């Protein structure tokens, strides 16, 4: 499983990186942490002629908490260790703990994960559910893409061959926000068979508002469960309400069947995780 | 022309790798065969080395990406003669059988305990869940790591 | 000297928890595994493998590959010659001849991954690049993948035969027809275990070094049975056996799969001779999944007859084992074992089992730890829990009353025919009720039983138990020799192979005790064929008993030679000399040391012969909790008690039992070599072959007893490398069924995955 022949460049700034991608017209690929791309190349499922390494581009490594913006080349362990992020948006730190394994988290990056768009990965779902906005740079300049528009399908995004994710912006996260993260995988660190990311705020009467409920895993890309959100908004959360909204939570979604489970199992699992997530916020 | 270099176990080494050479093959070609290749797709952890203080899967890095970095392998964690305290704890607890995953366990645990000398059993298990062992069933590895913590404080 | 070598038990090394001497180099990263070896002028091999399960090769065009950078040669069946060697069987059988494995495919491919050509290039990367330049055309044939399509014999896989059933073993004892006629209760079930792979952390590898001047071949990367493989290779290469060496270096685990003779052994050697260069082949992990022997794909339809007081009267039925595309050297071992060992430690006077070995278009299967025994134990233990329910007798009481006890030893297991040389066997010694009672006590069954079948905090709790026997010390022989070095230290050479089990330490302990020397005066060499004129190796849990006993015999011979020399030097009749700790002592107080006479040459040789297997035995109990929402099972406690006769090193023995137990859980819950309908494997990386991780099974307890030594060898030891895995399937499946009794869940088909369990709970057929 040796890598196929390739050449390598490590530019020091974004415009050089973009120029290299543009020159190679789709035959060049960005390498970020390499934790997804290297195995693909070892299996010769990807054979780019040129790898453009973003490691030396300092602009991609910044973290700010106000506004909440994380550079594309920030690694999972940098997110884990960042006190400000953990205080500002505790859900991120919790989800990062579930990403792969210790060694992978020292190299894997936020931008790399989003660009790879694995349906069972946590952070594309985080981005979608939290209404993140990606800043992307290409030969035509910078554009902003809402996460929901960025992810098209399994392993497919709206990123062009000559574009690079620069950073991810998250809306401000109120301190009193209720949230939950539930994931079920075969073993610790494995990709999720199903996962739920949810949050909501409470109005003055303690009723749910602004509910965001995202499902990932058994579907081509993470989706907001809008019917569930609508059923929750304006209501006081209770065990009975939770029971009611988790019925048919995955209705209308195309469930991918594989060795990890049948359609019935995955729908049921999603519902179980949703229920447990909501209950945990009570 | 400036030659690229990397530091392996404290010694500067010329980075005379091809672009497609991964870091584990490069390290092994330099004579540090203690780091093992178990899968070449980033799952088994046998290839774990320490890069700038962090445990990393060396099969998932290109050699050229290691330019200017400090790499520590299991050989670099061994005293000139004898065993380090972590290694002795492994021996005492029979934390290895065939020895193939062992260097990856040593580097991973050394990195962990260097940063977190108070890591508890759950944290240790969580961290070495990225290192597959087929022989021991992990229990003695965890016991060895728990005992070795005192030497990292 | 390390303090860790101190003797603790009755001033002997045997029985003491000696820290391992091999650890020193493994921990420092100074182990020498075959991939670590480098030879001047070496070139690298990559195997071209079939991408389909079944088909005819219509064309192989290598010219493009030959033109690629660094490529030296591409060899196919045509280059090997008119006669393609086939791999011999290790044990005889009257019907398997036609199903032998060729070392390369010539006309037909019979499994995804079968070798079709070998590329030799300057580097492994360049050889792998050249795969794209080897153009092979196939005419695909419909694959035969499962028991029903194979055994129907509509498509005969081997034209010279009339059936896809390579052989049928019969395990018969007493009168099973009469037993079932008079039974009060009969329970019957159809169960299955899935295809698995042993998955050592080191993939396979070989370096073949050919010396044309001396016509000598050295094969590095040997394991398990170097001597048999040397003999096999010599015959294939048409060389005298002494012109071939199989050299064992450090080995990263075997578990029964590594070390048998594979096609790559011959292909790499052939290339080395043809090119007159050292050829190095290191298997990659993706290749490993289809190229190393698989195991465990078995199913059964079996029934048990009991009287209403719970006495087992008989057991009968059919076992079916999918042995893949060819019969491997040890391909039938799991099949005959399943038939013979399904009765386990239970007293079953009437048995009629048929075990079918059928062919398919999957990777050829061989042995994996506890071969056939793990499967058989799962089958019988599921029947026993159902028998308990049917008779109304408590699951513990039902088992205990049927366990073979010491007065019944030696206890005959059902003979298996056709014989492969080991038709009859008896359990050698022991009392299964002792380990049973100890396990129940250690596990705290009575207290935990209150939780059995109940729901606590949303989780369903269950207990399960299983009893097992493990066959070890497989014969016929093993050898050892000793040589005194100039400084009075002793080099010990043993035919046994090291696969990670601590062989160097254990043999050193035995040698040190036999010679009454400190362990650091012993240097241990193992496995390679250039160390001894004959030998066998490590398989079937035989290393300690066979190798250790050979070491003891060699020590006796060594001391005898020393005595003769000392008698000459001291001018004292040899009978008047007494040996102690490296000295021959004369009655008048004079003595002579080994070092003083070393230059005269002191050596010893031992060959231990044994036709009687040993039987370690025990009981395992498990406590699980089931999350019926996700189908996930948590193993809260697993306790196994075994009696191994005599413990040589409690540290390493404990390690074997624990490691085997965790492998067992992988078998029960997650490891599965699934194929699609085309015969293409669905599992090809460690991301989809789910091995146990450190976070999965932390609660394992082992207790080892030594109440009943084996009468087959002077140490009283029994082989104990595999017992730990055998009872895991039955005990765990029983615990899950017990936990989910209110849902009437009866697990039948392993592995018990979350989705499968969820379906058993929530979706009624």
PDB file of C-alpha atoms in Angstrom, chain C residues 434-523:
ATOM      1  CA  UNK C 434     -13.310 -28.351  40.610  1.00  0.00           C
ATOM      2  CA  UNK C 435     -12.684 -25.591  38.087  1.00  0.00           C
ATOM      3  CA  UNK C 436     -16.436 -25.205  37.665  1.00  0.00           C
ATOM      4  CA  UNK C 437     -17.031 -24.650  41.365  1.00  0.00           C
ATOM      5  CA  UNK C 438     -14.066 -22.323  41.618  1.00  0.00           C
ATOM      6  CA  UNK C 439     -15.309 -20.255  38.690  1.00  0.00           C
ATOM      7  CA  UNK C 440     -18.812 -19.955  40.106  1.00  0.00           C
ATOM      8  CA  UNK C 441     -17.278 -18.803  43.364  1.00  0.00           C
ATOM      9  CA  UNK C 442     -14.711 -16.380  41.881  1.00  0.00           C
ATOM     10  CA  UNK C 443     -17.351 -14.886  39.619  1.00  0.00           C
ATOM     11  CA  UNK C 444     -19.749 -14.504  42.549  1.00  0.00           C
ATOM     12  CA  UNK C 445     -22.482 -16.110  40.500  1.00  0.00           C
ATOM     13  CA  UNK C 446     -24.941 -16.488  43.373  1.00  0.00           C
ATOM     14  CA  UNK C 447     -24.914 -12.797  44.129  1.00  0.00           C
ATOM     15  CA  UNK C 448     -24.959 -11.684  40.497  1.00  0.00           C
ATOM     16  CA  UNK C 449     -27.793 -14.122  39.758  1.00  0.00           C
ATOM     17  CA  UNK C 450     -30.269 -11.700  41.299  1.00  0.00           C
ATOM     18  CA  UNK C 451     -29.676  -9.413  38.311  1.00  0.00           C
ATOM     19  CA  UNK C 452     -30.033 -12.158  35.731  1.00  0.00           C
ATOM     20  CA  UNK C 453     -32.827 -11.308  33.293  1.00  0.00           C
ATOM     21  CA  UNK C 454     -33.700  -8.034  35.012  1.00  0.00           C
ATOM     22  CA  UNK C 455     -33.705  -4.468  33.739  1.00  0.00           C
ATOM     23  CA  UNK C 456     -31.699  -1.971  35.771  1.00  0.00           C
ATOM     24  CA  UNK C 457     -31.438   1.684  34.702  1.00  0.00           C
ATOM     25  CA  UNK C 458     -32.672   0.740  31.257  1.00  0.00           C
ATOM     26  CA  UNK C 459     -30.114  -2.044  30.735  1.00  0.00           C
ATOM     27  CA  UNK C 460     -30.921  -5.759  30.685  1.00  0.00           C
ATOM     28  CA  UNK C 461     -28.538  -7.925  32.671  1.00  0.00           C
ATOM     29  CA  UNK C 462     -27.637 -11.541  31.965  1.00  0.00           C
ATOM     30  CA  UNK C 463     -25.258 -14.247  33.128  1.00  0.00           C
ATOM     31  CA  UNK C 464     -23.783 -17.079  31.109  1.00  0.00           C
ATOM     32  CA  UNK C 465     -21.430 -19.952  31.730  1.00  0.00           C
ATOM     33  CA  UNK C 466     -19.475 -22.399  29.580  1.00  0.00           C
ATOM     34  CA  UNK C 467     -17.032 -25.220  30.218  1.00  0.00           C
ATOM     35  CA  UNK C 468     -14.215 -26.194  27.926  1.00  0.00           C
ATOM     36  CA  UNK C 469     -11.276 -28.412  27.203  1.00  0.00           C
ATOM     37  CA  UNK C 470      -8.225 -27.461  25.218  1.00  0.00           C
ATOM     38  CA  UNK C 471      -6.085 -30.008  23.422  1.00  0.00           C
ATOM     39  CA  UNK C 472      -2.354 -29.413  23.603  1.00  0.00           C
ATOM     40  CA  UNK C 473       1.075 -30.966  23.348  1.00  0.00           C
ATOM     41  CA  UNK C 474       0.461 -32.259  19.882  1.00  0.00           C
ATOM     42  CA  UNK C 475       3.073 -34.865  18.934  1.00  0.00           C
ATOM     43  CA  UNK C 476       4.920 -36.603  17.641  1.00  0.00           C
ATOM     44  CA  UNK C 477       8.164 -35.102  18.889  1.00  0.00           C
ATOM     45  CA  UNK C 478      10.308 -32.095  19.582  1.00  0.00           C
ATOM     46  CA  UNK C 479      14.054 -31.692  19.850  1.00  0.00           C
ATOM     47  CA  UNK C 480      16.573 -29.639  21.756  1.00  0.00           C
ATOM     48  CA  UNK C 481      20.324 -29.508  22.060  1.00  0.00           C
ATOM     49  CA  UNK C 482      22.743 -27.780  24.368  1.00  0.00           C
ATOM     50  CA  UNK C 483      26.313 -26.646  23.915  1.00  0.00           C
ATOM     51  CA  UNK C 484      28.646 -25.413  26.592  1.00  0.00           C
ATOM     52  CA  UNK C 485      30.363 -22.160  25.648  1.00  0.00           C
ATOM     53  CA  UNK C 486      33.921 -21.266  26.568  1.00  0.00           C
ATOM     54  CA  UNK C 487      32.828 -19.187  29.530  1.00  0.00           C
ATOM     55  CA  UNK C 488      30.736 -21.968  30.958  1.00  0.00           C
ATOM     56  CA  UNK C 489      27.433 -20.537  29.798  1.00  0.00           C
ATOM     57  CA  UNK C 490      25.122 -22.845  27.908  1.00  0.00           C
ATOM     58  CA  UNK C 491      23.532 -22.275  24.523  1.00  0.00           C
ATOM     59  CA  UNK C 492      20.227 -24.060  24.146  1.00  0.00           C
ATOM     60  CA  UNK C 493      18.691 -24.740  20.746  1.00  0.00           C
ATOM     61  CA  UNK C 494      15.077 -25.821  20.578  1.00  0.00           C
ATOM     62  CA  UNK C 495      12.907 -26.800  17.626  1.00  0.00           C
ATOM     63  CA  UNK C 496       9.916 -24.916  18.991  1.00  0.00           C
ATOM     64  CA  UNK C 497       8.976 -21.608  17.358  1.00  0.00           C
ATOM     65  CA  UNK C 498       8.535 -18.246  19.012  1.00  0.00           C
ATOM     66  CA  UNK C 499       5.354 -16.438  18.081  1.00  0.00           C
ATOM     67  CA  UNK C 500       5.131 -14.013  20.979  1.00  0.00           C
ATOM     68  CA  UNK C 501       4.331 -16.502  23.711  1.00  0.00           C
ATOM     69  CA  UNK C 502       7.526 -15.943  25.694  1.00  0.00           C
ATOM     70  CA  UNK C 503       9.264 -19.060  24.401  1.00  0.00           C
ATOM     71  CA  UNK C 504      12.778 -17.798  25.101  1.00  0.00           C
ATOM     72  CA  UNK C 505      11.976 -17.101  28.721  1.00  0.00           C
ATOM     73  CA  UNK C 506      10.058 -20.285  29.356  1.00  0.00           C
ATOM     74  CA  UNK C 507      12.649 -22.545  27.741  1.00  0.00           C
ATOM     75  CA  UNK C 508      15.379 -20.677  29.639  1.00  0.00           C
ATOM     76  CA  UNK C 509      13.540 -21.259  32.911  1.00  0.00           C
ATOM     77  CA  UNK C 510      13.256 -24.940  32.171  1.00  0.00           C
ATOM     78  CA  UNK C 511      16.885 -25.205  31.049  1.00  0.00           C
ATOM     79  CA  UNK C 512      18.152 -23.235  34.015  1.00  0.00           C
ATOM     80  CA  UNK C 513      16.301 -25.469  36.464  1.00  0.00           C
ATOM     81  CA  UNK C 514      17.416 -28.630  34.682  1.00  0.00           C
ATOM     82  CA  UNK C 515      21.055 -27.515  34.774  1.00  0.00           C
ATOM     83  CA  UNK C 516      20.784 -25.780  38.162  1.00  0.00           C
ATOM     84  CA  UNK C 517      22.242 -22.639  36.661  1.00  0.00           C
ATOM     85  CA  UNK C 518      21.201 -19.009  36.897  1.00  0.00           C
ATOM     86  CA  UNK C 519      18.992 -17.983  34.003  1.00  0.00           C
ATOM     87  CA  UNK C 520      21.484 -15.459  32.694  1.00  0.00           C
ATOM     88  CA  UNK C 521      23.881 -18.335  31.993  1.00  0.00           C
ATOM     89  CA  UNK C 522      21.447 -19.670  29.392  1.00  0.00           C
ATOM     90  CA  UNK C 523      21.219 -18.361  25.833  1.00  0.00           C
TER      91      UNK C 523
END
